[in-house]
PDB file of C-alpha atoms in Angstrom:
ATOM      1  CA  MET A  73     -56.040  55.213  42.654  1.00 86.00           C
ATOM      2  CA  LEU A  74     -52.625  55.492  44.280  1.00 94.00           C
ATOM      3  CA  ASN A  75     -52.174  55.075  48.043  1.00 95.00           C
ATOM      4  CA  ILE A  76     -49.520  57.218  49.719  1.00 97.00           C
ATOM      5  CA  ALA A  77     -48.336  56.810  53.318  1.00 95.00           C
ATOM      6  CA  LEU A  78     -46.998  59.789  55.270  1.00 93.00           C
ATOM      7  CA  CYS A  79     -44.937  58.810  58.285  1.00 87.00           C
ATOM      8  CA  GLY A  80     -43.401  60.990  60.986  1.00 77.00           C
ATOM      9  CA  ASN A  81     -43.016  64.763  61.071  1.00 64.00           C
ATOM     10  CA  ARG A  82     -42.188  65.874  57.549  1.00 62.00           C
ATOM     11  CA  GLU A  83     -39.565  68.588  57.171  1.00 60.00           C
ATOM     12  CA  PRO A  84     -41.361  71.842  58.178  1.00 58.00           C
ATOM     13  CA  ALA A  85     -39.702  73.811  55.389  1.00 57.00           C
ATOM     14  CA  ALA A  86     -41.319  71.505  52.855  1.00 55.00           C
ATOM     15  CA  GLY A  87     -44.733  72.768  53.869  1.00 59.00           C
ATOM     16  CA  ASN A  88     -47.904  70.709  53.644  1.00 86.00           C
ATOM     17  CA  THR A  89     -46.879  67.378  52.075  1.00 90.00           C
ATOM     18  CA  ALA A  90     -50.478  66.322  51.439  1.00 91.00           C
ATOM     19  CA  GLY A  91     -51.083  69.637  49.702  1.00 92.00           C
ATOM     20  CA  ILE A  92     -48.009  69.161  47.508  1.00 93.00           C
ATOM     21  CA  ILE A  93     -49.253  65.694  46.540  1.00 95.00           C
ATOM     22  CA  ALA A  94     -52.666  67.118  45.643  1.00 95.00           C
ATOM     23  CA  ASP A  95     -51.088  69.872  43.528  1.00 95.00           C
ATOM     24  CA  CYS A  96     -48.867  67.384  41.669  1.00 96.00           C
ATOM     25  CA  ALA A  97     -51.836  65.112  40.959  1.00 96.00           C
ATOM     26  CA  ARG A  98     -53.797  68.040  39.510  1.00 96.00           C
ATOM     27  CA  VAL A  99     -50.921  69.025  37.231  1.00 96.00           C
ATOM     28  CA  LEU A 100     -50.541  65.406  36.069  1.00 96.00           C
ATOM     29  CA  ASP A 101     -54.323  65.150  35.614  1.00 96.00           C
ATOM     30  CA  ILE A 102     -54.548  61.897  37.585  1.00 95.00           C
ATOM     31  CA  PRO A 103     -57.041  60.865  40.307  1.00 94.00           C
ATOM     32  CA  GLN A 104     -56.185  62.326  43.693  1.00 96.00           C
ATOM     33  CA  PRO A 105     -54.137  59.753  45.657  1.00 96.00           C
ATOM     34  CA  SER A 106     -55.449  58.402  48.936  1.00 95.00           C
ATOM     35  CA  ILE A 107     -53.353  59.710  51.866  1.00 95.00           C
ATOM     36  CA  LEU A 108     -52.703  57.487  54.895  1.00 94.00           C
ATOM     37  CA  GLU A 109     -51.194  59.181  57.942  1.00 91.00           C
ATOM     38  CA  PHE A 110     -49.013  57.050  60.253  1.00 89.00           C
ATOM     39  CA  ALA A 111     -47.976  58.674  63.518  1.00 83.00           C
ATOM     40  CA  SER A 112     -44.986  56.378  63.945  1.00 84.00           C
ATOM     41  CA  ALA A 113     -42.746  53.986  62.075  1.00 86.00           C
ATOM     42  CA  PHE A 114     -44.173  51.111  64.106  1.00 88.00           C
ATOM     43  CA  GLU A 115     -47.691  51.801  62.833  1.00 90.00           C
ATOM     44  CA  LEU A 116     -46.455  51.897  59.239  1.00 91.00           C
ATOM     45  CA  LEU A 117     -44.442  48.695  59.589  1.00 92.00           C
ATOM     46  CA  GLU A 118     -47.386  46.943  61.254  1.00 93.00           C
ATOM     47  CA  HIS A 119     -49.531  47.828  58.242  1.00 93.00           C
ATOM     48  CA  VAL A 120     -46.844  46.673  55.801  1.00 90.00           C
ATOM     49  CA  ASP A 121     -46.217  43.450  57.721  1.00 90.00           C
ATOM     50  CA  ASP A 122     -49.914  42.514  57.545  1.00 88.00           C
ATOM     51  CA  ARG A 123     -49.967  41.288  53.962  1.00 77.00           C
ATOM     52  CA  MET A 124     -53.773  41.359  53.931  1.00 77.00           C
ATOM     53  CA  ALA A 125     -54.048  44.950  55.210  1.00 82.00           C
ATOM     54  CA  GLU A 126     -55.772  47.342  52.853  1.00 85.00           C
ATOM     55  CA  PRO A 127     -55.021  49.527  51.079  1.00 89.00           C
ATOM     56  CA  LEU A 128     -51.794  48.424  49.439  1.00 90.00           C
ATOM     57  CA  ILE A 129     -49.291  51.277  49.805  1.00 94.00           C
ATOM     58  CA  ASP A 130     -47.694  52.506  46.572  1.00 95.00           C
ATOM     59  CA  LEU A 131     -45.446  55.199  48.067  1.00 96.00           C
ATOM     60  CA  ALA A 132     -44.216  55.963  51.594  1.00 95.00           C
ATOM     61  CA  ILE A 133     -42.810  59.399  52.440  1.00 94.00           C
ATOM     62  CA  ILE A 134     -40.743  59.124  55.612  1.00 90.00           C
ATOM     63  CA  ASP A 135     -39.041  61.674  57.832  1.00 83.00           C
ATOM     64  CA  ALA A 136     -35.780  60.558  59.474  1.00 64.00           C
ATOM     65  CA  HIS A 137     -36.722  62.008  62.879  1.00 62.00           C
ATOM     66  CA  GLN A 138     -38.606  59.149  64.570  1.00 60.00           C
ATOM     67  CA  ALA A 139     -38.100  57.784  68.055  1.00 57.00           C
ATOM     68  CA  GLY A 140     -35.765  54.834  67.995  1.00 66.00           C
ATOM     69  CA  MET A 141     -35.684  54.282  64.223  1.00 76.00           C
ATOM     70  CA  SER A 142     -33.887  55.919  61.347  1.00 80.00           C
ATOM     71  CA  GLY A 143     -35.474  56.276  57.943  1.00 83.00           C
ATOM     72  CA  MET A 144     -33.137  53.632  56.557  1.00 86.00           C
ATOM     73  CA  GLN A 145     -34.068  51.188  59.338  1.00 88.00           C
ATOM     74  CA  ILE A 146     -37.720  51.643  58.408  1.00 90.00           C
ATOM     75  CA  VAL A 147     -36.870  50.915  54.773  1.00 91.00           C
ATOM     76  CA  ARG A 148     -34.837  47.822  55.693  1.00 91.00           C
ATOM     77  CA  ASP A 149     -37.626  46.416  57.859  1.00 92.00           C
ATOM     78  CA  ALA A 150     -40.275  47.175  55.257  1.00 93.00           C
ATOM     79  CA  ARG A 151     -38.285  45.458  52.512  1.00 92.00           C
ATOM     80  CA  LYS A 152     -37.798  42.395  54.760  1.00 92.00           C
ATOM     81  CA  SER A 153     -41.588  42.250  55.118  1.00 89.00           C
ATOM     82  CA  GLY A 154     -41.921  42.118  51.340  1.00 87.00           C
ATOM     83  CA  PHE A 155     -42.863  45.749  50.703  1.00 90.00           C
ATOM     84  CA  ASP A 156     -42.090  46.522  47.051  1.00 88.00           C
ATOM     85  CA  GLY A 157     -43.557  50.024  46.874  1.00 92.00           C
ATOM     86  CA  GLU A 158     -41.644  53.274  46.515  1.00 95.00           C
ATOM     87  CA  PHE A 159     -40.005  55.466  49.155  1.00 95.00           C
ATOM     88  CA  ILE A 160     -39.154  59.131  49.501  1.00 94.00           C
ATOM     89  CA  LEU A 161     -36.807  59.622  52.464  1.00 90.00           C
ATOM     90  CA  LEU A 162     -36.097  62.945  54.150  1.00 88.00           C
ATOM     91  CA  GLU A 163     -32.745  62.284  55.816  1.00 83.00           C
ATOM     92  CA  ASP A 164     -30.524  64.400  58.054  1.00 77.00           C
ATOM     93  CA  THR A 165     -27.524  63.986  55.741  1.00 75.00           C
ATOM     94  CA  GLY A 166     -26.642  62.309  52.472  1.00 72.00           C
ATOM     95  CA  ALA A 167     -24.589  59.649  54.278  1.00 76.00           C
ATOM     96  CA  SER A 168     -27.080  56.855  53.612  1.00 81.00           C
ATOM     97  CA  ALA A 169     -27.580  57.586  49.914  1.00 83.00           C
ATOM     98  CA  LEU A 170     -25.604  54.545  48.736  1.00 86.00           C
ATOM     99  CA  GLU A 171     -27.478  52.135  50.999  1.00 87.00           C
ATOM    100  CA  ALA A 172     -30.762  53.748  49.943  1.00 87.00           C
ATOM    101  CA  GLN A 173     -29.884  53.032  46.330  1.00 88.00           C
ATOM    102  CA  ARG A 174     -29.174  49.365  47.158  1.00 89.00           C
ATOM    103  CA  LEU A 175     -32.626  49.138  48.761  1.00 90.00           C
ATOM    104  CA  ASP A 176     -34.244  50.634  45.656  1.00 91.00           C
ATOM    105  CA  VAL A 177     -35.147  53.942  47.291  1.00 92.00           C
ATOM    106  CA  ARG A 178     -35.743  56.261  44.329  1.00 91.00           C
ATOM    107  CA  GLY A 179     -36.480  59.391  46.356  1.00 92.00           C
ATOM    108  CA  TYR A 180     -33.765  60.593  48.747  1.00 91.00           C
ATOM    109  CA  LEU A 181     -33.560  64.178  50.013  1.00 90.00           C
ATOM    110  CA  ALA A 182     -31.000  65.486  52.518  1.00 86.00           C
ATOM    111  CA  LYS A 183     -32.183  68.186  54.901  1.00 83.00           C
ATOM    112  CA  PRO A 184     -32.948  70.996  54.866  1.00 85.00           C
ATOM    113  CA  VAL A 185     -35.664  70.198  52.332  1.00 86.00           C
ATOM    114  CA  ASN A 186     -37.561  72.970  50.588  1.00 86.00           C
ATOM    115  CA  ALA A 187     -41.038  72.708  49.120  1.00 87.00           C
ATOM    116  CA  GLU A 188     -39.798  72.947  45.528  1.00 91.00           C
ATOM    117  CA  ASP A 189     -37.386  70.016  45.860  1.00 92.00           C
ATOM    118  CA  LEU A 190     -40.014  67.847  47.537  1.00 92.00           C
ATOM    119  CA  ALA A 191     -42.591  68.787  44.908  1.00 94.00           C
ATOM    120  CA  ASP A 192     -40.176  67.810  42.106  1.00 95.00           C
ATOM    121  CA  GLU A 193     -39.528  64.441  43.761  1.00 95.00           C
ATOM    122  CA  ILE A 194     -43.222  63.765  44.342  1.00 96.00           C
ATOM    123  CA  TYR A 195     -44.147  64.831  40.806  1.00 97.00           C
ATOM    124  CA  LEU A 196     -41.669  62.416  39.206  1.00 96.00           C
ATOM    125  CA  MET A 197     -42.766  59.608  41.531  1.00 96.00           C
ATOM    126  CA  LEU A 198     -46.472  60.156  40.843  1.00 97.00           C
ATOM    127  CA  GLU A 199     -45.851  60.349  37.117  1.00 96.00           C
ATOM    128  CA  ARG A 200     -44.156  56.951  37.178  1.00 94.00           C
ATOM    129  CA  LEU A 201     -46.622  55.326  39.591  1.00 95.00           C
ATOM    130  CA  ALA A 202     -49.658  56.584  37.666  1.00 95.00           C
ATOM    131  CA  LYS A 203     -48.462  54.740  34.561  1.00 92.00           C
ATOM    132  CA  ILE A 204     -47.982  51.552  36.584  1.00 90.00           C
ATOM    133  CA  ASP A 205     -51.382  51.993  38.243  1.00 91.00           C
ATOM    134  CA  ALA A 206     -53.105  52.314  34.868  1.00 88.00           C
ATOM    135  CA  ASP A 207     -51.491  49.085  33.642  1.00 91.00           C
ATOM    136  CA  SER A 208     -51.843  46.905  36.721  1.00 92.00           C
ATOM    137  CA  VAL A 209     -54.340  45.395  39.113  1.00 90.00           C
ATOM    138  CA  THR A 210     -54.209  44.811  42.870  1.00 88.00           C
ATOM    139  CA  LEU A 211     -55.306  41.297  43.751  1.00 89.00           C
ATOM    140  CA  ARG A 212     -55.888  39.460  47.011  1.00 85.00           C
ATOM    141  CA  MET A 213     -53.595  36.443  46.748  1.00 84.00           C
ATOM    142  CA  ARG A 214     -53.354  33.556  49.184  1.00 78.00           C
ATOM    143  CA  GLY A 215     -50.217  35.198  50.597  1.00 76.00           C
ATOM    144  CA  GLY A 216     -51.614  38.738  50.744  1.00 82.00           C
ATOM    145  CA  LEU A 217     -52.399  41.751  48.588  1.00 86.00           C
ATOM    146  CA  ARG A 218     -50.226  42.092  45.520  1.00 86.00           C
ATOM    147  CA  ARG A 219     -50.047  44.472  42.586  1.00 88.00           C
ATOM    148  CA  ILE A 220     -49.681  42.632  39.291  1.00 91.00           C
ATOM    149  CA  VAL A 221     -48.408  44.660  36.342  1.00 91.00           C
ATOM    150  CA  PHE A 222     -50.128  43.609  33.109  1.00 93.00           C
ATOM    151  CA  THR A 223     -46.837  43.206  31.264  1.00 91.00           C
ATOM    152  CA  ARG A 224     -45.986  40.377  33.707  1.00 92.00           C
ATOM    153  CA  PHE A 225     -49.419  38.682  33.664  1.00 95.00           C
ATOM    154  CA  VAL A 226     -49.128  35.868  31.079  1.00 95.00           C
ATOM    155  CA  TYR A 227     -52.306  33.913  31.795  1.00 95.00           C
ATOM    156  CA  ALA A 228     -54.554  32.618  34.554  1.00 95.00           C
ATOM    157  CA  GLN A 229     -55.816  29.052  34.729  1.00 93.00           C
ATOM    158  CA  THR A 230     -58.660  27.673  36.807  1.00 93.00           C
ATOM    159  CA  SER A 231     -57.651  24.943  39.257  1.00 88.00           C
ATOM    160  CA  ASN A 232     -60.070  23.533  41.852  1.00 84.00           C
ATOM    161  CA  HIS A 233     -62.179  26.722  41.729  1.00 83.00           C
ATOM    162  CA  ASP A 234     -59.083  28.876  42.363  1.00 90.00           C
ATOM    163  CA  GLN A 235     -57.163  30.902  39.783  1.00 94.00           C
ATOM    164  CA  VAL A 236     -53.458  30.234  39.259  1.00 94.00           C
ATOM    165  CA  LEU A 237     -51.653  33.224  37.757  1.00 93.00           C
ATOM    166  CA  HIS A 238     -48.654  32.502  35.577  1.00 94.00           C
ATOM    167  CA  LEU A 239     -46.218  35.413  35.556  1.00 93.00           C
ATOM    168  CA  ARG A 240     -43.576  36.280  33.005  1.00 91.00           C
ATOM    169  CA  ASP A 241     -40.651  35.447  35.290  1.00 87.00           C
ATOM    170  CA  GLY A 242     -41.949  31.890  35.778  1.00 87.00           C
ATOM    171  CA  GLN A 243     -43.568  32.551  39.157  1.00 88.00           C
ATOM    172  CA  THR A 244     -47.132  31.520  39.927  1.00 91.00           C
ATOM    173  CA  ALA A 245     -49.611  33.030  42.356  1.00 89.00           C
ATOM    174  CA  GLN A 246     -52.950  31.663  43.555  1.00 90.00           C
ATOM    175  CA  LEU A 247     -56.236  33.514  44.067  1.00 91.00           C
ATOM    176  CA  ARG A 248     -59.373  32.206  45.745  1.00 86.00           C
ATOM    177  CA  CYS A 249     -61.960  33.417  43.243  1.00 89.00           C
ATOM    178  CA  SER A 250     -63.760  32.363  40.090  1.00 91.00           C
ATOM    179  CA  SER A 251     -62.443  33.136  36.618  1.00 93.00           C
ATOM    180  CA  GLN A 252     -65.320  35.583  36.140  1.00 94.00           C
ATOM    181  CA  GLU A 253     -64.487  37.431  39.350  1.00 93.00           C
ATOM    182  CA  LEU A 254     -60.899  37.788  38.202  1.00 94.00           C
ATOM    183  CA  PHE A 255     -61.868  38.813  34.684  1.00 95.00           C
ATOM    184  CA  ASP A 256     -64.193  41.491  36.057  1.00 95.00           C
ATOM    185  CA  GLN A 257     -61.043  43.268  37.277  1.00 92.00           C
ATOM    186  CA  LEU A 258     -59.306  42.907  33.897  1.00 94.00           C
ATOM    187  CA  SER A 259     -62.074  43.264  31.334  1.00 90.00           C
ATOM    188  CA  HIS A 260     -61.545  47.029  30.973  1.00 90.00           C
ATOM    189  CA  ASP A 261     -58.211  46.288  29.281  1.00 92.00           C
ATOM    190  CA  PRO A 262     -58.420  44.958  25.691  1.00 92.00           C
ATOM    191  CA  ARG A 263     -55.299  42.831  25.980  1.00 93.00           C
ATOM    192  CA  PHE A 264     -57.136  40.218  28.092  1.00 96.00           C
ATOM    193  CA  LEU A 265     -59.378  37.498  26.683  1.00 95.00           C
ATOM    194  CA  LYS A 266     -61.409  35.002  28.701  1.00 94.00           C
ATOM    195  CA  LEU A 267     -61.667  31.473  27.308  1.00 92.00           C
ATOM    196  CA  GLY A 268     -64.670  30.059  29.137  1.00 89.00           C
ATOM    197  CA  SER A 269     -63.972  29.123  32.735  1.00 89.00           C
ATOM    198  CA  SER A 270     -60.546  27.666  31.949  1.00 88.00           C
ATOM    199  CA  TYR A 271     -58.209  30.497  30.974  1.00 93.00           C
ATOM    200  CA  ILE A 272     -57.725  34.243  30.934  1.00 95.00           C
ATOM    201  CA  VAL A 273     -54.902  35.101  28.534  1.00 95.00           C
ATOM    202  CA  ASN A 274     -52.840  38.204  27.874  1.00 96.00           C
ATOM    203  CA  LEU A 275     -52.984  38.573  24.095  1.00 95.00           C
ATOM    204  CA  ASP A 276     -49.812  40.688  24.061  1.00 94.00           C
ATOM    205  CA  LEU A 277     -47.817  37.796  25.536  1.00 95.00           C
ATOM    206  CA  VAL A 278     -49.033  35.067  23.183  1.00 94.00           C
ATOM    207  CA  GLN A 279     -46.141  33.922  21.034  1.00 93.00           C
ATOM    208  CA  SER A 280     -48.016  31.595  18.695  1.00 93.00           C
ATOM    209  CA  LEU A 281     -51.274  29.797  18.055  1.00 92.00           C
ATOM    210  CA  TYR A 282     -50.809  26.365  16.512  1.00 91.00           C
ATOM    211  CA  ALA A 283     -52.409  22.961  15.851  1.00 90.00           C
ATOM    212  CA  ASN A 284     -55.301  24.617  13.989  1.00 88.00           C
ATOM    213  CA  GLY A 285     -55.918  26.943  16.883  1.00 88.00           C
ATOM    214  CA  ALA A 286     -55.978  24.181  19.503  1.00 90.00           C
ATOM    215  CA  ALA A 287     -52.988  25.381  21.540  1.00 91.00           C
ATOM    216  CA  LEU A 288     -51.131  28.531  22.560  1.00 92.00           C
ATOM    217  CA  THR A 289     -47.517  29.169  23.420  1.00 93.00           C
ATOM    218  CA  PHE A 290     -46.566  32.206  25.477  1.00 94.00           C
ATOM    219  CA  VAL A 291     -43.407  34.287  25.572  1.00 91.00           C
ATOM    220  CA  ASP A 292     -42.261  32.497  28.729  1.00 87.00           C
ATOM    221  CA  GLY A 293     -42.389  29.120  26.959  1.00 89.00           C
ATOM    222  CA  SER A 294     -45.524  27.897  28.733  1.00 89.00           C
ATOM    223  CA  GLU A 295     -48.471  26.469  26.816  1.00 89.00           C
ATOM    224  CA  ALA A 296     -52.255  26.354  27.140  1.00 88.00           C
ATOM    225  CA  SER A 297     -54.938  24.445  25.268  1.00 89.00           C
ATOM    226  CA  VAL A 298     -57.799  26.324  23.627  1.00 91.00           C
ATOM    227  CA  PRO A 299     -61.310  24.863  24.044  1.00 89.00           C
ATOM    228  CA  VAL A 300     -62.879  24.077  20.669  1.00 91.00           C
ATOM    229  CA  ARG A 301     -65.688  26.607  20.984  1.00 91.00           C
ATOM    230  CA  PHE A 302     -63.201  29.453  21.587  1.00 92.00           C
ATOM    231  CA  ARG A 303     -60.683  28.770  18.813  1.00 92.00           C
ATOM    232  CA  LYS A 304     -62.257  31.149  16.294  1.00 92.00           C
ATOM    233  CA  ALA A 305     -62.597  33.866  18.950  1.00 91.00           C
ATOM    234  CA  MET A 306     -58.945  33.348  19.903  1.00 92.00           C
ATOM    235  CA  GLN A 307     -57.763  33.731  16.315  1.00 92.00           C
ATOM    236  CA  ASP A 308     -59.870  36.850  15.745  1.00 93.00           C
ATOM    237  CA  ALA A 309     -58.746  38.427  19.016  1.00 93.00           C
ATOM    238  CA  LEU A 310     -55.058  37.870  18.224  1.00 93.00           C
ATOM    239  CA  LEU A 311     -55.447  39.368  14.748  1.00 92.00           C
ATOM    240  CA  ASP A 312     -57.354  42.374  16.078  1.00 92.00           C
ATOM    241  CA  ARG A 313     -54.789  42.955  18.824  1.00 91.00           C
ATOM    242  CA  ALA A 314     -51.882  42.672  16.364  1.00 88.00           C
ATOM    243  CA  GLU A 315     -53.572  45.211  14.090  1.00 87.00           C
ATOM    244  CA  TRP A 316     -54.152  47.587  17.018  1.00 87.00           C
ATOM    245  CA  ARG A 317     -50.525  47.336  18.124  1.00 83.00           C
ATOM    246  CA  LYS A 318     -49.352  48.028  14.578  1.00 80.00           C
ATOM    247  CA  HIS A 319     -51.147  51.375  14.552  1.00 77.00           C
ATOM    248  CA  ALA A 320     -50.753  52.293  18.224  1.00 68.00           C
TER     249      ALA A 320
END
């Protein structure tokens, strides 16, 4: 489920923003997003700044008219706090469009805003976010909540009862949970295979299986050993996944 934050007084001409979101979700045939109302920018930024605060916000729709802060200032502060979700800004003019682009703001509407324009923007945003939501998982890391897209999740390895996630860009992230607890959040997706209590691997990101099935190399160049009792299962899973991808 997607989580959408509404902050400030949305443009009156745009009508009921929550209602527009609900209508777009119905047309897209996706679960209704959860709506979080923030009366002020400070409340929103406090939520964003608390990396452990739930739920993790996927999209923030912000009106420029807020005491003491412009929409762009809210975006700048949120990005500094590590917020990597999406924004739709309702701004007084188009003067900040270039800066908004630099801050990866995909939705930017200059006032006056009508309901049709806002609905188009929300529809496109929900369409994109729904695809990401279906192929990702939100995890409670040591540093806070984080959404991990499956195409970046190479493998997880158990270390001192924690799970260390190895991501495609070479980054690692640590979770305080067992391998089974982590796999319970991934097992609905056929690309993931659990190798005992040692590894959870993304079959789509395995580059090769070598040494008679004793070791794996991944697309990022990292390697993992395969416990003896799981080597046959690893081979079969890779073949099955390759066959599925061929016909997908």
